[in-house]
Every structure is written in structure tokens, then in C-alpha cells.
PDB file of C-alpha atoms in Angstrom:
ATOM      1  CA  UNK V  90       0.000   0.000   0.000  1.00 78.00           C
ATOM      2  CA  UNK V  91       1.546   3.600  -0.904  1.00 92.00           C
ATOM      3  CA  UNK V  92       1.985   6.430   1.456  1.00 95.00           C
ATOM      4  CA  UNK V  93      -1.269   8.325  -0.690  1.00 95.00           C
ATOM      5  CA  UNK V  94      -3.408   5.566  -0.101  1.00 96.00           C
ATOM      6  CA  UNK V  95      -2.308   5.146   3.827  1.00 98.00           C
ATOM      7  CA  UNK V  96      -2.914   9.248   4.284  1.00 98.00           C
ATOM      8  CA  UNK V  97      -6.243   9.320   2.026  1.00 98.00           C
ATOM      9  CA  UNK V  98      -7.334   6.001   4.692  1.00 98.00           C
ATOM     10  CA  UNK V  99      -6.045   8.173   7.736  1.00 98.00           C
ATOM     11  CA  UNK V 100      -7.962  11.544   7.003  1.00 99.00           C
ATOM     12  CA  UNK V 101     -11.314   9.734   5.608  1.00 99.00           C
ATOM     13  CA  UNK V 102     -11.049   8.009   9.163  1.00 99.00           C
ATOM     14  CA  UNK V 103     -10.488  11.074  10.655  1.00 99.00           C
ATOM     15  CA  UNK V 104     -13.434  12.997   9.119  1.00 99.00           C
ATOM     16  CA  UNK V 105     -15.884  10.230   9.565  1.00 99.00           C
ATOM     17  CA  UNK V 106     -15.122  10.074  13.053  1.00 99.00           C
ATOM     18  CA  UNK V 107     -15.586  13.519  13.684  1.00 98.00           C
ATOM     19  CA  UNK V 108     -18.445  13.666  11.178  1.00 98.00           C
ATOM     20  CA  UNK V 109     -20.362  11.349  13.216  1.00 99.00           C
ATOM     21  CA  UNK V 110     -19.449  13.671  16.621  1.00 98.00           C
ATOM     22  CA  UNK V 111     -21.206  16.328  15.001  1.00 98.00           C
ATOM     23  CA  UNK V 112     -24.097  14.674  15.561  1.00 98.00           C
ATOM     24  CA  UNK V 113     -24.076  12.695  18.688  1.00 97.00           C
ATOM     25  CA  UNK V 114     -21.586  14.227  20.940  1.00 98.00           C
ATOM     26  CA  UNK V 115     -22.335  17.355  23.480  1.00 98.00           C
ATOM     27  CA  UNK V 116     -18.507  18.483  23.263  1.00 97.00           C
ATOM     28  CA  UNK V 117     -19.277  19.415  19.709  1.00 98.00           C
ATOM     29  CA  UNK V 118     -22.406  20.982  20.913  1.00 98.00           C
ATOM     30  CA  UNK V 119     -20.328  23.012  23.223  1.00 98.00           C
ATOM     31  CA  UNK V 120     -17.423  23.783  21.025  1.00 97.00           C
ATOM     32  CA  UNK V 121     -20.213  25.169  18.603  1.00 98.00           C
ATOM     33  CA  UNK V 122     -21.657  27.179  20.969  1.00 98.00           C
ATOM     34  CA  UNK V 123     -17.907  28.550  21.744  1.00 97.00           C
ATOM     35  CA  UNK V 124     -17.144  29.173  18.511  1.00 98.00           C
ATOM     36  CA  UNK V 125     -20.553  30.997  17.870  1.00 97.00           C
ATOM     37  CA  UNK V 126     -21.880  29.200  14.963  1.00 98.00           C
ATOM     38  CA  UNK V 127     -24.033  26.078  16.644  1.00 98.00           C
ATOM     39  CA  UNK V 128     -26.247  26.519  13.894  1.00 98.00           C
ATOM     40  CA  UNK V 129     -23.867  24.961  11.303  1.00 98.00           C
ATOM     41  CA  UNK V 130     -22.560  21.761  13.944  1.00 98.00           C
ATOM     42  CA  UNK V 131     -25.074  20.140  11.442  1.00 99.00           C
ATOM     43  CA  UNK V 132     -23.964  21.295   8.238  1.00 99.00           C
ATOM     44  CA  UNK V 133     -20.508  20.726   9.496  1.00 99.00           C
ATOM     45  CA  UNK V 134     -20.875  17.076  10.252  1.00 99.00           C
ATOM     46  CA  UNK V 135     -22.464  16.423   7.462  1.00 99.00           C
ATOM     47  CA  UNK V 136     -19.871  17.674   5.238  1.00 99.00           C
ATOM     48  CA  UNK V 137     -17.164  15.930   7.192  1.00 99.00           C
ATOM     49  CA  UNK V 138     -18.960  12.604   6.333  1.00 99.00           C
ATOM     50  CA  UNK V 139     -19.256  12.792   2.888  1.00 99.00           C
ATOM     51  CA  UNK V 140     -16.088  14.707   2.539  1.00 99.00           C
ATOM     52  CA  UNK V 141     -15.059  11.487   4.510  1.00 99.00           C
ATOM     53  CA  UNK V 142     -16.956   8.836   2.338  1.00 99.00           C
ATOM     54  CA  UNK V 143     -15.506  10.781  -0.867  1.00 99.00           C
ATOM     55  CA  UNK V 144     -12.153  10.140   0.039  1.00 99.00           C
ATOM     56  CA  UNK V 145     -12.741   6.457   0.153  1.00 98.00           C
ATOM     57  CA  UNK V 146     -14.567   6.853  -3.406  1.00 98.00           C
ATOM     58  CA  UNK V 147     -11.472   8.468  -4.619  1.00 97.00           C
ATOM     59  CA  UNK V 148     -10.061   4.998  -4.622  1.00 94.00           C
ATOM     60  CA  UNK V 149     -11.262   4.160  -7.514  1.00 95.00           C
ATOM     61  CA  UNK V 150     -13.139   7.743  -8.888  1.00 96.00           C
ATOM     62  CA  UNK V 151     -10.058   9.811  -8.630  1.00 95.00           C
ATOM     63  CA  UNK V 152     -12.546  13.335  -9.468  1.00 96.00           C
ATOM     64  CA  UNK V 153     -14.264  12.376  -6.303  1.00 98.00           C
ATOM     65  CA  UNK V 154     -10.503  12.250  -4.476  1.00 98.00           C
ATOM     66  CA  UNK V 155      -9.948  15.774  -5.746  1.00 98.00           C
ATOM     67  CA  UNK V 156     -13.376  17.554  -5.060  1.00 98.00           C
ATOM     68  CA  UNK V 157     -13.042  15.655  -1.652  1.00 99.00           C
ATOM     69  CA  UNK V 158      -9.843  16.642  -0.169  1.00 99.00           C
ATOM     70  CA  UNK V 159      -9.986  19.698  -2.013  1.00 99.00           C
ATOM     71  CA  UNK V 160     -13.492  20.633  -0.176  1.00 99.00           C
ATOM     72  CA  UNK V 161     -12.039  19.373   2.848  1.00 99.00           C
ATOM     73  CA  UNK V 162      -9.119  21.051   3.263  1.00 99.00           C
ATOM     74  CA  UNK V 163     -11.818  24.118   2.410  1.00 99.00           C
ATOM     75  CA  UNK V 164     -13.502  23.479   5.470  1.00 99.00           C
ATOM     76  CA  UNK V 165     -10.178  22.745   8.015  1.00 99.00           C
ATOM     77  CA  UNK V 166      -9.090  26.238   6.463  1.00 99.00           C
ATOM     78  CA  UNK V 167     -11.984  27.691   7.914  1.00 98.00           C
ATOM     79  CA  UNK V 168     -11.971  25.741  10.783  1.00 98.00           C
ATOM     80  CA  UNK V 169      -8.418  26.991  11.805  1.00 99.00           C
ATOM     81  CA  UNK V 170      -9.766  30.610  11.166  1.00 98.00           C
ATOM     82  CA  UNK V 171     -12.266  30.163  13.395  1.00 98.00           C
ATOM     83  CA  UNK V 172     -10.314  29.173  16.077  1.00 98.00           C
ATOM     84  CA  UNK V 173      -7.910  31.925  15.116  1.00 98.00           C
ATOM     85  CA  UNK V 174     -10.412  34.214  15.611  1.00 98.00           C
ATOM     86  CA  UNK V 175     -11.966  32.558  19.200  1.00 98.00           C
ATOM     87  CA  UNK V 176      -8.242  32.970  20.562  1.00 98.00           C
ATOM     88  CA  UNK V 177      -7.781  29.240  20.524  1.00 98.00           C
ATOM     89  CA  UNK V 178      -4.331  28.344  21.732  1.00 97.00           C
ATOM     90  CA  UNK V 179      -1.826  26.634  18.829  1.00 96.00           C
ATOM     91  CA  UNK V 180      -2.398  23.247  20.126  1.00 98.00           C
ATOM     92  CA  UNK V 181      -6.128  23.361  20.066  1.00 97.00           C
ATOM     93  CA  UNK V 182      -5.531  24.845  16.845  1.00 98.00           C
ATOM     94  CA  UNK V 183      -3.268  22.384  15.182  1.00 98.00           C
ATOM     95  CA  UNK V 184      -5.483  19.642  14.280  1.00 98.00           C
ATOM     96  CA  UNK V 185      -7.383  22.029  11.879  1.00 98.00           C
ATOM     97  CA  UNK V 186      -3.914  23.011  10.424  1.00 98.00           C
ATOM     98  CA  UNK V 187      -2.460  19.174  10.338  1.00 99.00           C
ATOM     99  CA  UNK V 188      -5.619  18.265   8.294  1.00 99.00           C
ATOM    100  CA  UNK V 189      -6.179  21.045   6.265  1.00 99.00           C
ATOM    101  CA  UNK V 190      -2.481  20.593   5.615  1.00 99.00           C
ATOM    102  CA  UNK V 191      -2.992  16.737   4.643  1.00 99.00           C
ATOM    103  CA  UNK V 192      -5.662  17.388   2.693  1.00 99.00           C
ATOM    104  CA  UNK V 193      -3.972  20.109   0.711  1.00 98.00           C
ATOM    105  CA  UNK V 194      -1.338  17.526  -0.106  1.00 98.00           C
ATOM    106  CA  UNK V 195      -3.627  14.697  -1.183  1.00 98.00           C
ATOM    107  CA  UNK V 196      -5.756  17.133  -3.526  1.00 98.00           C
ATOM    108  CA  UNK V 197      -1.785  17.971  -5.269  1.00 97.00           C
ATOM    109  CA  UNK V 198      -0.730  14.526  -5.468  1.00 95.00           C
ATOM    110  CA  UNK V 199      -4.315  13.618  -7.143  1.00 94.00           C
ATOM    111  CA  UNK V 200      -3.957  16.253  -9.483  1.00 93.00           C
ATOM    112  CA  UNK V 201      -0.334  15.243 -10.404  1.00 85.00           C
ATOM    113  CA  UNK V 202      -1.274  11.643 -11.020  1.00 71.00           C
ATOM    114  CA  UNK V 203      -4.425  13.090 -13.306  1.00 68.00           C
ATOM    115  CA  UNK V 204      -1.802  14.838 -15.569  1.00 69.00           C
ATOM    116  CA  UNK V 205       0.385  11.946 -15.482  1.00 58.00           C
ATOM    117  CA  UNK V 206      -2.072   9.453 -16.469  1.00 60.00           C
ATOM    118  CA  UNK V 207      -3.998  11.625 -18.822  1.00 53.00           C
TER     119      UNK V 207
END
């Protein structure tokens, strides 16, 4: 198995899990609240999951790979500016970088394979 495939496996984990939390746990409800935007803890989790799921699809549909981690490393961007913005120290702050990081690189390494193989 190649490094891609082992980090596109890691952050669809990653997203589903937290995806999931979204709905069903009250620190996200809290962290919402904090944050000042409960209202999209649902929108958010949603687009986690099939960000998530997409990843997985990008297995074999490599447009779905792209859209994916491109749209999640979207969200992590805004994620980290929101916590920028709350005052959040670094290290509460990092997992938001780390992924939209990781996602960053798997939407470039899909999009050299696509002009490779094309």
C-alpha cells in the first residue's frame, strides 16, 4: 500500500469520526456554541462525512478524491480561522492546520497523477 493511499485512509477516518461527533456528541455541541456558529454543527458534520466517504470513493473515482480533499481542506481552512479568531491556543488549533495541511497535499498529489495518467 503507498503512502497516498495510507494518508487518504487516515484523514477519511479522521473525518468520519468527527463527522459522526457532530451529531451525537455534546462536546461538539459546546465547542459550537464557543465558537458561535451552533447553527452549522449540522452542516458541518455532514460535510465531514461525505467529505469522509468521498475520500474512500477516490479509490477508484479519482474526481471524487480531488473535489473531496480539495473541499475538505476548504472546510479545516476555515476551521483553523475560526479558532484563530476565538483565541484558541496553537495546540487546540493544530489539528485544523495538520488536516487542512494533509488534505492540501492529497488534492496535489491527485492532481499530479491526473496529468500523469492523462
Amino acid at each position: 500500500m503507498s503512502v497516498q493511499a495510507l494518508l487518504i485512509g487516515l484523514s477519511s477516518a479522521i473525518f468520519l469520526v468527527y463527522g459522526f461527533l457532530c451529531f451525537h456528541s455534546d462536546f461538539m455541541v459546546s465547542d459550537f456554541r464557543r465558537f458561535g456558529v451552533p447553527e452549522l454543527r449540522i452542516l458541518t458534520g455532514v460535510l465531514e462525512l461525505l467529505g469522509g466517504a468521498g475520500l474512500l470513493v477516490g479509490y477508484k473515482w479519482p474526481r471524487a478524491l480531488r473535489v473531496s480533499s480539495g473541499g475538505l481542506a476548504l472546510l479545516m481552512l476555515i476551521a483553523f480561522c475560526v479558532r484563530v479568531k476565538v483565541r484558541d491556543s496553537i495546540l487546540e488549533s493544530l489539528p485544523s492546520l495538520g488536516l487542512m495541511l494533509l488534505n492540501g497535499y492529497i488534492l496535489r498529489k491527485s492532481i499530479d497523477l491526473s496529468t500523469v495518467n492523462a
